[in-house]
Coordinates of C-alpha atoms in Angstrom, one line a residue:
Chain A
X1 CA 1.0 22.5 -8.5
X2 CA 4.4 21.6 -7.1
X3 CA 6.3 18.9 -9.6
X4 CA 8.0 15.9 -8.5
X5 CA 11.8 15.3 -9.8
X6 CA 11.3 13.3 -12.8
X7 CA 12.3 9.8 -12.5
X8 CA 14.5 7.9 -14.7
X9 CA 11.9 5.9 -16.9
X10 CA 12.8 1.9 -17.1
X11 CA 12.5 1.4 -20.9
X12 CA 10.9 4.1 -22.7
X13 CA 14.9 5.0 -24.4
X14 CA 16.9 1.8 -23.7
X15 CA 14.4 -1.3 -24.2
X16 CA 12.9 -1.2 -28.0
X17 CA 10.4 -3.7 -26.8
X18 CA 7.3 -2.5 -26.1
X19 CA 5.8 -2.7 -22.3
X20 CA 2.6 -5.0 -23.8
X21 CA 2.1 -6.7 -26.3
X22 CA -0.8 -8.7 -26.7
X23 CA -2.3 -11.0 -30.2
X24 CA -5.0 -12.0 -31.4
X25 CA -6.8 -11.9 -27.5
X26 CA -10.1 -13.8 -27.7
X27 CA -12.8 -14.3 -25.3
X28 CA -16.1 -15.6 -24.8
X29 CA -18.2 -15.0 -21.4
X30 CA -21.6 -16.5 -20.7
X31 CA -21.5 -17.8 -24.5
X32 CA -21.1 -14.5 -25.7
X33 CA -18.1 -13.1 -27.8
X34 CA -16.8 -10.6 -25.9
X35 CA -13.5 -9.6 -27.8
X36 CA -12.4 -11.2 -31.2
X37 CA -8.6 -11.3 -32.3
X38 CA -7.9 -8.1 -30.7
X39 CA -3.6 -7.1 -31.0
X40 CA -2.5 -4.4 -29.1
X41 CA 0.7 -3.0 -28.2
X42 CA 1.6 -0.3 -25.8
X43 CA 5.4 1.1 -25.7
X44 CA 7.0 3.5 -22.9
X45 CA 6.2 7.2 -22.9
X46 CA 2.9 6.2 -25.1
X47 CA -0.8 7.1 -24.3
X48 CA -2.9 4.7 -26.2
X49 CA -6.8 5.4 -25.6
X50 CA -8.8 2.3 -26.3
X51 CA -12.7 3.9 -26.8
X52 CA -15.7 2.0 -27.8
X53 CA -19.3 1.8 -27.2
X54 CA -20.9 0.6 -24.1
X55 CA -19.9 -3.5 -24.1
X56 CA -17.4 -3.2 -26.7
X57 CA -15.2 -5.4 -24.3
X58 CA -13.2 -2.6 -22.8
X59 CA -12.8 -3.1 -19.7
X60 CA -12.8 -7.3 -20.9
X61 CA -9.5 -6.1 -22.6
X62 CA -8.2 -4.4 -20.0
X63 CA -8.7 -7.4 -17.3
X64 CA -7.0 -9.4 -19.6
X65 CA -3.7 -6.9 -20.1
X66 CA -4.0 -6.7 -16.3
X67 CA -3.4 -10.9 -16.0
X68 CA -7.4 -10.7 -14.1
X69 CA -8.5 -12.9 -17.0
X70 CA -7.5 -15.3 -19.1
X71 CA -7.9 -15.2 -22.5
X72 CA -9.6 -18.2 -24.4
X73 CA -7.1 -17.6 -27.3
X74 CA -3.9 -15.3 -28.3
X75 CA -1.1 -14.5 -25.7
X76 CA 0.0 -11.2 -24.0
X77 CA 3.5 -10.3 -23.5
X78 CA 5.1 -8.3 -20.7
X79 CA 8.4 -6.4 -20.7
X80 CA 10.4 -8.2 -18.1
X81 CA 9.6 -6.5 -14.5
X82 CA 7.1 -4.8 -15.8
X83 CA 5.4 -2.4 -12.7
X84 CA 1.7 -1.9 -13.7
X85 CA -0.5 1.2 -12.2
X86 CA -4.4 0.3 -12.0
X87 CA -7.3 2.6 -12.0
X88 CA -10.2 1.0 -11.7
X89 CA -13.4 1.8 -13.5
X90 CA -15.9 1.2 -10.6
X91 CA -14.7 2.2 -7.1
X92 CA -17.8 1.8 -4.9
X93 CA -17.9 5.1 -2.8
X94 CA -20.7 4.1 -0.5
X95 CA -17.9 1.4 0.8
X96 CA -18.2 0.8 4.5
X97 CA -14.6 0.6 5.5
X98 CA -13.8 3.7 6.9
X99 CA -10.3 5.0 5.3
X100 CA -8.1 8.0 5.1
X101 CA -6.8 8.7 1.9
X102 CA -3.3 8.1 3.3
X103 CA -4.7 4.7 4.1
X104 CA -6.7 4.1 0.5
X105 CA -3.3 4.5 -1.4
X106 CA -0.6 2.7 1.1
X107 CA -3.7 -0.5 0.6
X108 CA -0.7 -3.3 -1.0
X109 CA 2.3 -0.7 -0.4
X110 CA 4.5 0.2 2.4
X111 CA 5.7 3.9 1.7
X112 CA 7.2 6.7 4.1
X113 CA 4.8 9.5 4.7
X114 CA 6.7 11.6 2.5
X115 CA 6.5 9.3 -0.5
X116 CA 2.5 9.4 0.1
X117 CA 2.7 13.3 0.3
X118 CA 4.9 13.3 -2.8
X119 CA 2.1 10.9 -4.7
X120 CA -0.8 13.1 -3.6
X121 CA 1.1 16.1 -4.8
X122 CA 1.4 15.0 -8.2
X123 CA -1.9 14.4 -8.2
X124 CA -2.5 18.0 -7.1
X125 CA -4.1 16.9 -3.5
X126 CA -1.7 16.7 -0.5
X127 CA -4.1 18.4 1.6
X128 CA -6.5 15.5 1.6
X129 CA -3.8 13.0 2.5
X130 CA -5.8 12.7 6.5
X131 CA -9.2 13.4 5.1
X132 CA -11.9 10.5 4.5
X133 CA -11.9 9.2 1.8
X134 CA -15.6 8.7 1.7
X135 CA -16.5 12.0 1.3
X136 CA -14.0 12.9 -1.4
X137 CA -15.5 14.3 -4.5
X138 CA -15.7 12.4 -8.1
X139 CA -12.3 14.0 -9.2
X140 CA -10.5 13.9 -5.9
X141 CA -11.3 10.1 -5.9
X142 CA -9.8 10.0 -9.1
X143 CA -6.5 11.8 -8.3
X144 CA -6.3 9.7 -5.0
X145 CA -6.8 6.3 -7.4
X146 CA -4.0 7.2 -9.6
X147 CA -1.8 8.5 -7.0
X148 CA -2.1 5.0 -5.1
X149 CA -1.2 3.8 -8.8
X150 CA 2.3 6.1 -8.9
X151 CA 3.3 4.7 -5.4
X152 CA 4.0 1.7 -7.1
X153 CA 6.2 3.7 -9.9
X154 CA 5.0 2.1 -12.6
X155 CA 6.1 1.7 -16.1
X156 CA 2.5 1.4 -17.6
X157 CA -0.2 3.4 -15.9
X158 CA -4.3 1.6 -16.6
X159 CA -7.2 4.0 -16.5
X160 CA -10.2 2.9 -17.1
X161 CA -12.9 5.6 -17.8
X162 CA -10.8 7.7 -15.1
X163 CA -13.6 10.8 -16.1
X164 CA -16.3 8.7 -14.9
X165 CA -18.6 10.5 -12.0
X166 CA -16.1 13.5 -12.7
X167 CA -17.6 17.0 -14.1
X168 CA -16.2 18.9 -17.7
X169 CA -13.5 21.2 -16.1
X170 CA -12.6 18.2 -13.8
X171 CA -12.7 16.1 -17.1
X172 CA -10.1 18.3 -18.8
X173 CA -7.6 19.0 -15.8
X174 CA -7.5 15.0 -15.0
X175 CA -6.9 14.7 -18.5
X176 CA -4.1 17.0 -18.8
X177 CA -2.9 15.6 -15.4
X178 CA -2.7 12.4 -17.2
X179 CA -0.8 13.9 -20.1
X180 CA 2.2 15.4 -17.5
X181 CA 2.4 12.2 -15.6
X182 CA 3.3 10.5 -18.6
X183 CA 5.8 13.7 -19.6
X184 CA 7.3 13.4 -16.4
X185 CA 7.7 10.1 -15.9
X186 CA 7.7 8.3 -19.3
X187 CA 5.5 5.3 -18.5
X188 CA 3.1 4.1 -21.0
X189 CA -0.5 5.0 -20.3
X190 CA -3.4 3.3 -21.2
X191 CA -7.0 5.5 -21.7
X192 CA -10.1 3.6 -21.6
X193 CA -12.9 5.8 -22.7
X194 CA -16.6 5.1 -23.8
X195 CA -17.1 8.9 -24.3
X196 CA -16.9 8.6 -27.9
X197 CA -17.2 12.4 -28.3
X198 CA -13.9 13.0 -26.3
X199 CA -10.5 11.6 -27.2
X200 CA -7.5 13.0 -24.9
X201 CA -5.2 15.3 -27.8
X202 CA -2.1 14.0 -26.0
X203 CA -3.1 10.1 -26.9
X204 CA -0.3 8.8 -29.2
X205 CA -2.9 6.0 -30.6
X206 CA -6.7 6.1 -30.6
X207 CA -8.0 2.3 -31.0
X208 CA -11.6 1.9 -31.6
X209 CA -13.0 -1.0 -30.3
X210 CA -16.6 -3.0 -30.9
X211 CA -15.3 -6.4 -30.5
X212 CA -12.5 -6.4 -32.5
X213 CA -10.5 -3.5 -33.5
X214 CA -12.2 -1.3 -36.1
X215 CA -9.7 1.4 -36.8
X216 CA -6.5 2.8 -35.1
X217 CA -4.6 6.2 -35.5
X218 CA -3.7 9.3 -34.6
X219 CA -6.3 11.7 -32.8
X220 CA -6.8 13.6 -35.8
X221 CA -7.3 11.4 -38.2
X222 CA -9.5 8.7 -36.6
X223 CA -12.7 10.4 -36.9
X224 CA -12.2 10.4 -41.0
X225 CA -11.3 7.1 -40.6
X226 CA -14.3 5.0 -42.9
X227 CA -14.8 2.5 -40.0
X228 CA -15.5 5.2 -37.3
X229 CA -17.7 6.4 -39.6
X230 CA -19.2 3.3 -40.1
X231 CA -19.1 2.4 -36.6
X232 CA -20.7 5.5 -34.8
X233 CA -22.7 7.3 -37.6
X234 CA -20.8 10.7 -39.1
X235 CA -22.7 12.6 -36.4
X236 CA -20.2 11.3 -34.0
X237 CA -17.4 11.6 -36.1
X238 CA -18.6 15.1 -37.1
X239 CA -19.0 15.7 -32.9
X240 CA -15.5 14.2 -32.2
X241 CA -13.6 16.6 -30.2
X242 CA -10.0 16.6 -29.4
X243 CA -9.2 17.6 -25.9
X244 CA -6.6 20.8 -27.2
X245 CA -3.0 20.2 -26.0
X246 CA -2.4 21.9 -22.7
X247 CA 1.5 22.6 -23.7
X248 CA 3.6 21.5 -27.1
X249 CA 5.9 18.4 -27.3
X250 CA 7.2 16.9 -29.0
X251 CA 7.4 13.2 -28.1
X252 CA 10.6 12.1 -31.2
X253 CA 8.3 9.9 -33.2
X254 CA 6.0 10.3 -36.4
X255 CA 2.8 8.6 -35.2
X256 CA 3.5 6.2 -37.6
X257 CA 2.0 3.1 -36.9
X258 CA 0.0 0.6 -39.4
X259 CA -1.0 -2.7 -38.9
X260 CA 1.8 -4.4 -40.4
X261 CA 4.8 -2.5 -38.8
X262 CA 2.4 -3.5 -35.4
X263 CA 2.4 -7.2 -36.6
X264 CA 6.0 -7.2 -37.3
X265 CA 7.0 -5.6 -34.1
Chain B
X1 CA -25.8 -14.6 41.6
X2 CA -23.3 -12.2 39.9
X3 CA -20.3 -14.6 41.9
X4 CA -22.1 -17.7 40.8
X5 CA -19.5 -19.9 39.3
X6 CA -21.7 -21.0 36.1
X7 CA -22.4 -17.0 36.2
X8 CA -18.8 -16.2 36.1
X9 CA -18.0 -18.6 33.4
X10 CA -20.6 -17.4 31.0
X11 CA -19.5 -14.0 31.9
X12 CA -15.6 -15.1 30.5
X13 CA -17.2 -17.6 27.6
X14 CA -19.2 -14.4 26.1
X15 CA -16.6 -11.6 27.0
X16 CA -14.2 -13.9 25.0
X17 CA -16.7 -14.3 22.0
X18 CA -17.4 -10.4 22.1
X19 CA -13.3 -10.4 21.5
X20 CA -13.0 -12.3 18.2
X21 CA -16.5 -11.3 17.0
X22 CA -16.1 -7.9 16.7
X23 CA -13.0 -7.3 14.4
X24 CA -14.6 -11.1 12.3
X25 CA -18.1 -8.9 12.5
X26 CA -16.3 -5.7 10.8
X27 CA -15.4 -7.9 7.8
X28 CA -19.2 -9.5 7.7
X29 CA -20.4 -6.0 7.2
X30 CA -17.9 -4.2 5.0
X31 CA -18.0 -7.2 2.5
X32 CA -21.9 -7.7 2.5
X33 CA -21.7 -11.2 4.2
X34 CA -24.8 -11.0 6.7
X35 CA -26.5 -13.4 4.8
X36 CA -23.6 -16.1 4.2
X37 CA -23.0 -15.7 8.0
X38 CA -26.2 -16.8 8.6
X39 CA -26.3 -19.9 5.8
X40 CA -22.8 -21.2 7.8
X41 CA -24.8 -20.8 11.2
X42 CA -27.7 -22.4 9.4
X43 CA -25.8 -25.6 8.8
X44 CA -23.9 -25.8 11.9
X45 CA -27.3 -27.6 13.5
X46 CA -26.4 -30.3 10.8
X47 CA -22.8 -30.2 12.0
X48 CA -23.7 -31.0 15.8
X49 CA -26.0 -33.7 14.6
X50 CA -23.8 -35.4 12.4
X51 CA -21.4 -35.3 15.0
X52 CA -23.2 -37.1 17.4
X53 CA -24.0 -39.4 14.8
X54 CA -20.6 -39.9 14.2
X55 CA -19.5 -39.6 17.5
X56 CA -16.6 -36.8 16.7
X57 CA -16.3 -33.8 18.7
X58 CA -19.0 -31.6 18.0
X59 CA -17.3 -28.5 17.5
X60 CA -15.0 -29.7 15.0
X61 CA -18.4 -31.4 13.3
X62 CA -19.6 -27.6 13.2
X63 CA -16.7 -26.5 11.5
X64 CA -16.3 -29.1 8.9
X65 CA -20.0 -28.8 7.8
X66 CA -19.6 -25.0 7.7
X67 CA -16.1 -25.2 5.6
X68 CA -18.3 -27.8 3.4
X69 CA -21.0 -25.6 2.8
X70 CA -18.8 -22.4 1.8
X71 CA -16.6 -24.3 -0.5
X72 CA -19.7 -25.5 -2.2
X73 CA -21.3 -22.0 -2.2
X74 CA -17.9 -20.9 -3.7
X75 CA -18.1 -23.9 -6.3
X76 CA -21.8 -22.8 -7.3
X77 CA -20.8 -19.1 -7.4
X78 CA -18.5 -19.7 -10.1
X79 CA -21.3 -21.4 -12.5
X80 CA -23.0 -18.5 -12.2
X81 CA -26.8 -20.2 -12.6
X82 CA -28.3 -18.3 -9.5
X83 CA -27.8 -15.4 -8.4
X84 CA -25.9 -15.2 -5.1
X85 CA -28.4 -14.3 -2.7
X86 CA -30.5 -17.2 -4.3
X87 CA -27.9 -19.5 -4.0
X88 CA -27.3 -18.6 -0.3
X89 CA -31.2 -18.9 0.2
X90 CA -31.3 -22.1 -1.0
X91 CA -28.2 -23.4 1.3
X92 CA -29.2 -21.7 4.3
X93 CA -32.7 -23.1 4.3
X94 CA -32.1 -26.6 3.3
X95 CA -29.0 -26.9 5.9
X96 CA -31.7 -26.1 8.2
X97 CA -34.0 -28.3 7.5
X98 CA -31.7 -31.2 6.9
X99 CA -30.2 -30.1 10.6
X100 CA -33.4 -30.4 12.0
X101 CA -34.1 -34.0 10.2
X102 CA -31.0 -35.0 11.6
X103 CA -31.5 -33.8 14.9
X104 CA -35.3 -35.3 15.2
X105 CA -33.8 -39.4 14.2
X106 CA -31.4 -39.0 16.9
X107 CA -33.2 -40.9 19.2
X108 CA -30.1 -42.5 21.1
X109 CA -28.8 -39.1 22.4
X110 CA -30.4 -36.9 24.9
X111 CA -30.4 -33.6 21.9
X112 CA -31.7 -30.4 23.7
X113 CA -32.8 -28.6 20.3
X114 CA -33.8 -25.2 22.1
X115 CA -30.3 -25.1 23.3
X116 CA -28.8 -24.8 20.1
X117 CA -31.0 -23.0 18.2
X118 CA -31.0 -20.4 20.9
X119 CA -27.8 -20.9 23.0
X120 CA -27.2 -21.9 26.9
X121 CA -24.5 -19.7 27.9
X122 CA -25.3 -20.2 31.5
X123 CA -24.3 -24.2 30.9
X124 CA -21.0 -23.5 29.4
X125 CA -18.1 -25.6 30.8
X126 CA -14.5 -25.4 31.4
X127 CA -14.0 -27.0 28.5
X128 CA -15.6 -24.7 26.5
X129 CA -14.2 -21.7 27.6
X130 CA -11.4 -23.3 26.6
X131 CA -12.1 -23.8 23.2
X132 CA -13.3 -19.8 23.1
X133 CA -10.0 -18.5 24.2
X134 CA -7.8 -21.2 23.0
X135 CA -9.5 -21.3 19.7
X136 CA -10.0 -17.5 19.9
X137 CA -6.7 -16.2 20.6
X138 CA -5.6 -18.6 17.6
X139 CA -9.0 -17.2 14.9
X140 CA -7.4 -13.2 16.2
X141 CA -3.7 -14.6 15.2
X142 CA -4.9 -15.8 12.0
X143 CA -6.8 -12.5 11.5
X144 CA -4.0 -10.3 12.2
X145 CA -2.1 -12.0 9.6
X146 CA -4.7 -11.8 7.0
X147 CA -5.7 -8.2 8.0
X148 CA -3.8 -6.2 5.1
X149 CA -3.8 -8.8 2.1
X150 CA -8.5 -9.4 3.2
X151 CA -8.8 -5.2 3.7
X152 CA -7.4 -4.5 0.5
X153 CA -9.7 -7.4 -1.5
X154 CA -13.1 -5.9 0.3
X155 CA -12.2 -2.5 -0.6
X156 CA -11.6 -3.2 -3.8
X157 CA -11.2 -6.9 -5.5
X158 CA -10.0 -6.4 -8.7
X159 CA -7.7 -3.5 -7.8
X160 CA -5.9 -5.7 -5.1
X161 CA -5.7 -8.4 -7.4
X162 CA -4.0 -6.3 -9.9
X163 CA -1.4 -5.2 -7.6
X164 CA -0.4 -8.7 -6.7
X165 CA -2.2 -9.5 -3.5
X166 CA -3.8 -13.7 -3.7
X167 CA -7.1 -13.9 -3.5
X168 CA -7.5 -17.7 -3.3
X169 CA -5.4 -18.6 0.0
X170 CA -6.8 -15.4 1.8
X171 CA -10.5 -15.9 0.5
X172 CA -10.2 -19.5 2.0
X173 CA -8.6 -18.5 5.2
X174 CA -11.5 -16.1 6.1
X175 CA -14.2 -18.5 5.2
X176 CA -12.7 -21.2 7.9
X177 CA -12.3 -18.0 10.0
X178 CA -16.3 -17.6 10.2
X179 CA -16.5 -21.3 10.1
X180 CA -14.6 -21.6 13.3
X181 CA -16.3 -18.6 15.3
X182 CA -19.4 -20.1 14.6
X183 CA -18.6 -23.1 15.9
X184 CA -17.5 -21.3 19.6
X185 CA -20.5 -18.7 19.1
X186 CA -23.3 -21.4 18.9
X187 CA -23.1 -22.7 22.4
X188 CA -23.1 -18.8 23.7
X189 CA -26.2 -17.1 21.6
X190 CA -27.6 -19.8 19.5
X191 CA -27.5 -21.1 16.0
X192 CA -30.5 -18.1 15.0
X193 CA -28.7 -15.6 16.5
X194 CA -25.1 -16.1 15.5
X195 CA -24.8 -13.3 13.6
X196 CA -26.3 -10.6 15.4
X197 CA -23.2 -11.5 17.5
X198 CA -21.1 -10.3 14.0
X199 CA -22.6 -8.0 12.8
X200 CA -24.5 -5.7 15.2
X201 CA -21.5 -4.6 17.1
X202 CA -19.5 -4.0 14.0
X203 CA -22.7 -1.9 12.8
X204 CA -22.4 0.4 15.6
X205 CA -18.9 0.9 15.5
X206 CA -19.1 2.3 11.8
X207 CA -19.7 5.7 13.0
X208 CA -17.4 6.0 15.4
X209 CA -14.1 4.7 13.8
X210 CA -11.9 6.1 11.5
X211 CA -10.1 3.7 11.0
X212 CA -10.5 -0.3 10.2
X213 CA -8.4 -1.2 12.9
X214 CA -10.7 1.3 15.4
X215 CA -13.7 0.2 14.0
X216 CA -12.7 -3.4 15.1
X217 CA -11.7 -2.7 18.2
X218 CA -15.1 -0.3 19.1
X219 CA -17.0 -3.2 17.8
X220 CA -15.2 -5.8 20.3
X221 CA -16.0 -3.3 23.1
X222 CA -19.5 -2.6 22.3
X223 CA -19.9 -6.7 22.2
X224 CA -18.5 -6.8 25.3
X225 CA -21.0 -4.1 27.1
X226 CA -23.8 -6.3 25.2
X227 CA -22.6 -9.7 26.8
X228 CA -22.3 -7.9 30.2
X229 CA -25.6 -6.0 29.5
X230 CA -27.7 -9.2 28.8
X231 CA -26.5 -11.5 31.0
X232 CA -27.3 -8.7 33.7
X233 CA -30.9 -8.5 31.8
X234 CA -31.1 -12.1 32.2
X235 CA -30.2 -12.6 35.7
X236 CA -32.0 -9.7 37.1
X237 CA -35.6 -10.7 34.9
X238 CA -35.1 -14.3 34.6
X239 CA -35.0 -13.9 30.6
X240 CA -33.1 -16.3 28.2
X241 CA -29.6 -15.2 27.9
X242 CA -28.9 -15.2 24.5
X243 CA -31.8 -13.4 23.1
X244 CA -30.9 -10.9 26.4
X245 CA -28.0 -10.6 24.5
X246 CA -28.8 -9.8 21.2
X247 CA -31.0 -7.7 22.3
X248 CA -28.9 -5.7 24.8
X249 CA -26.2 -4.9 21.6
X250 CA -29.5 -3.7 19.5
X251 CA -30.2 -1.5 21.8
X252 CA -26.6 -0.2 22.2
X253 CA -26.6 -0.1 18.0
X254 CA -30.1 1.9 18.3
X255 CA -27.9 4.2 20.5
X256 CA -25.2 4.5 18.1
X257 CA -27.0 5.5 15.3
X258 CA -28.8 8.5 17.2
X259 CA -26.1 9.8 18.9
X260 CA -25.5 13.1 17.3
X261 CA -22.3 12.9 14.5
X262 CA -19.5 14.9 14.6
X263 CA -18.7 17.4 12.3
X264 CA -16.7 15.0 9.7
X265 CA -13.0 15.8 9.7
X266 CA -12.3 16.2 5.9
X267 CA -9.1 17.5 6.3
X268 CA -10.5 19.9 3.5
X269 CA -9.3 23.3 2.8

């Protein structure tokens, strides 16, 4: 797959602040508590993958990071400027407007043809750039999604479940295509996942949400983490596999990050 | 008859609704709209009558009823206690019967129901041609400038939203949009069959377009073959006009949907 130049990332080395930082997010829909006291922050050059069981609030958290919703309670803050890359969990395929791909990704942005070209090649498709985008497959959705997502070069890239509708090799090639997008360019990335089984190896922060958050870490410790087990049953801690890293790096930091250092920060 | 003055002024009042109908009709369809098409043509019999009532113009009575209606469907929407195609059933139903209440206590005005509910485009004046292309060339104009900011919210909502583009302003703009073409269309094909006008040609077009922009364009042209087609239906076998057609753009959308596809240019390798 031909690689773009890197680009210079925004913040990741010069601004300590992280991209978002949200506290202590509640919300209520239909009289239901959706999420309760939620913090989360995500820094440049960080994959953070939010999982959780089906109406854990995922997708609630992510609308309200995304400034969709508002929350009833606690605040998010953006890094000044702050570019923000969207994929969407539910993209309905059956849609009636007929659209090229070149169209689908150039939807809020003006870019050359070459720009576009240079998206869809990161995303390993420039030959689909003319085709309709109807009758793209699960995964050649996907990549078209997220390269309408680097058009806007973003500094923090939003996936939610970007595996959906997609099959197992497809699963693990979009996820390591995640992985160099963040190498390459150094935005932060946030993963939302219900596949509890499946956490991407290159995530810097697994956060496991039911509501609130139950437990956050590393990859490889979260599964011995009491609360997972608690949360899921040991059978799914047991069954928790971690995507293998397609390349080593090192990305200059320890993993280190407890709740109070996050409070603090 | 075809040199007929009232002949040749229903020719230019539906060739100039087949115009603004078509690209309206493709947004109708991609966003799921038939039936809130039909609730605002529902209610516009409730416009004309409280504008004779109130002695306004009746045109701008239509509207106003319709841009009531669809900001009070919007207001219900967002209590969520129905579900939306509930909600719309209500609205559409009771603006019709409430229309038709109206229409039956006005007793001072001469009030030719049939005409409305079904359309007199061979009675069209000068006047309301017009409204059609004044008010038409000004509904395309506002359309144009809504075009990328309304594609990008009915392919996806939340996505454009995300990526900046407002919802509110270009939500409302499209709402007095429909508002405002069914106002012109009602004279032409009817109150019942208002949305035929939208969303039939737009339906046949699908197939043939790929892209919004030629989808919009095939759809204007297909309207404009049905208004020719009907109103040649309708002199030559002395049936009503605006059922003629209606049914003259079914037919073409019949067509359409057999004509054998293409192979689909994928552009895969």
């Amino acid at each position: 797959m031909p690689q773009a130049e890197p680009l210079p990332s925004r913040s990741a080395a010069t601004d300590p602040r992280p991209l978002v930082d949200a506290h202590g997010l509640s919300i209520a829909l239909g009289g239901r508590t959706i999420l309760d006291h939620v913090d989360m922050t995500v820094s440049g050059g960080e994959i953070v993958t939010v999982i959780g069981p089906n109406g854990a609030g995922k997708s609630t958290l992510v609308k309200i990071l995304l400034g969709l919703l508002k929350p009833d309670a606690g605040s998010v803050g953006r890094a000044p400027g702050l570019t923000v890359g969207y994929v969407p969990q539910r993209f309905p395929l059956e849609n009636l407007v007929p659209l090229t791909v070149e169209r689908l990704v150039t939807m809020t942005v003006r870019a050359s043809r070459a720009a576009v070209t240079a998206a869809l090649e990161e995303t390993g498709i420039p030959h689909l750039r003319d085709a309709d985008a109807a009758g793209l497959s699960g995964g050649e959705f996907q990549r078209a999604l997220i390269a309408r997502a680097l058009l806007r070069d973003p500094d923090l890239l939003v996936l939610d479940e970007p595996v959906q509708g997609v099959d197992f090799t497809g699963e693990t090639k979009l996820y390591r295509l995640i992985g160099e997008i963040r190498d390459r360019r150094g935005c932060g990335v946030v993963l939302i996942s219900h596949d509890l089984h499946v956490v991407m190896a290159e995530s810097d922060r697994v956060i496991c949400l039911n509501g609130h958050v139950c437990c956050e870490g590393v990859p490889e410790t979260i599964r011995t983490d009491p609360e997972f087990m608690r949360l899921f049953g040991p059978a799914a801690a047991r069954h928790l596999a971690i995507y293998p890293h397609a390349h080593d790096h090192d990305h200059g930091h320890d993993h280190e990050h407890d709740h109070g250092e996050r409070a603090a920060s | 008859m075809w040199t007929e003055p009232f002949f040749l002024r229903a020719m230019a009042a539906g060739l100039g609704l087949a115009l603004i109908a078509g690209p309206l009709g493709c947004f109708i369809v991609w966003r799921r709209m038939a039936y809130f098409g039909d609730t605002l043509a529902h209610s516009s019999l409730l416009g004309v009558a409280l504008g004779l009532l109130a002695g306004i113009d009746l045109t701008l009575g239509v509207i106003a009823c319709a841009v009531v209606l669809a900001l009070s469907l919007v207001a219900l929407q967002s209590r969520r206690m129905l579900a939306s195609d509930t909600l719309l059933g209500i609205l559409s139903h009771s603006a019709l019967a409430f229309g038709l209440i109206a229409a039956s206590l006005l007793t001072t005005v001469r009030f030719d129901l049939m005409s409305y509910l079904f359309g007199d485009i061979l009675a069209v004046t000068r006047e309301d041609i017009a409204w059609i292309y004044g008010g038409g060339a000004l509904a395309l104009a506002l359309l144009a400038a809504l075009w990328r900011p309304l594609l990008a919210l009915t392919v996806h909502d939340e996505l454009a939203r995300a990526e900046g583009v407002p919802d509110a302003p270009v939500r409302l703009g499209f709402m007095l949009l429909i508002a405002f073409v069914i106002a012109i269309a009602m004279k032409i094909v009817g109150i019942l069959l208002i949305t035929a006008m939208l969303i039939i040609p737009a339906a046949a077009a699908r197939r043939f377009a790929r892209t919004p922009e030629a989808m919009a364009a095939i759809a204007a042209v297909i309207g404009m073959i049905a208004v020719l087609g009907g109103l040649a239906m309708s002199a030559d076998l002395d049936t009503p006009s605006g059922p003629s057609i209606v049914a003259a753009a079914a037919v073409l959308c019949l067509i359409a949907l057999l004509v054998p596809k293409r192979a689909p240019r994928t552009g895969r390798l």
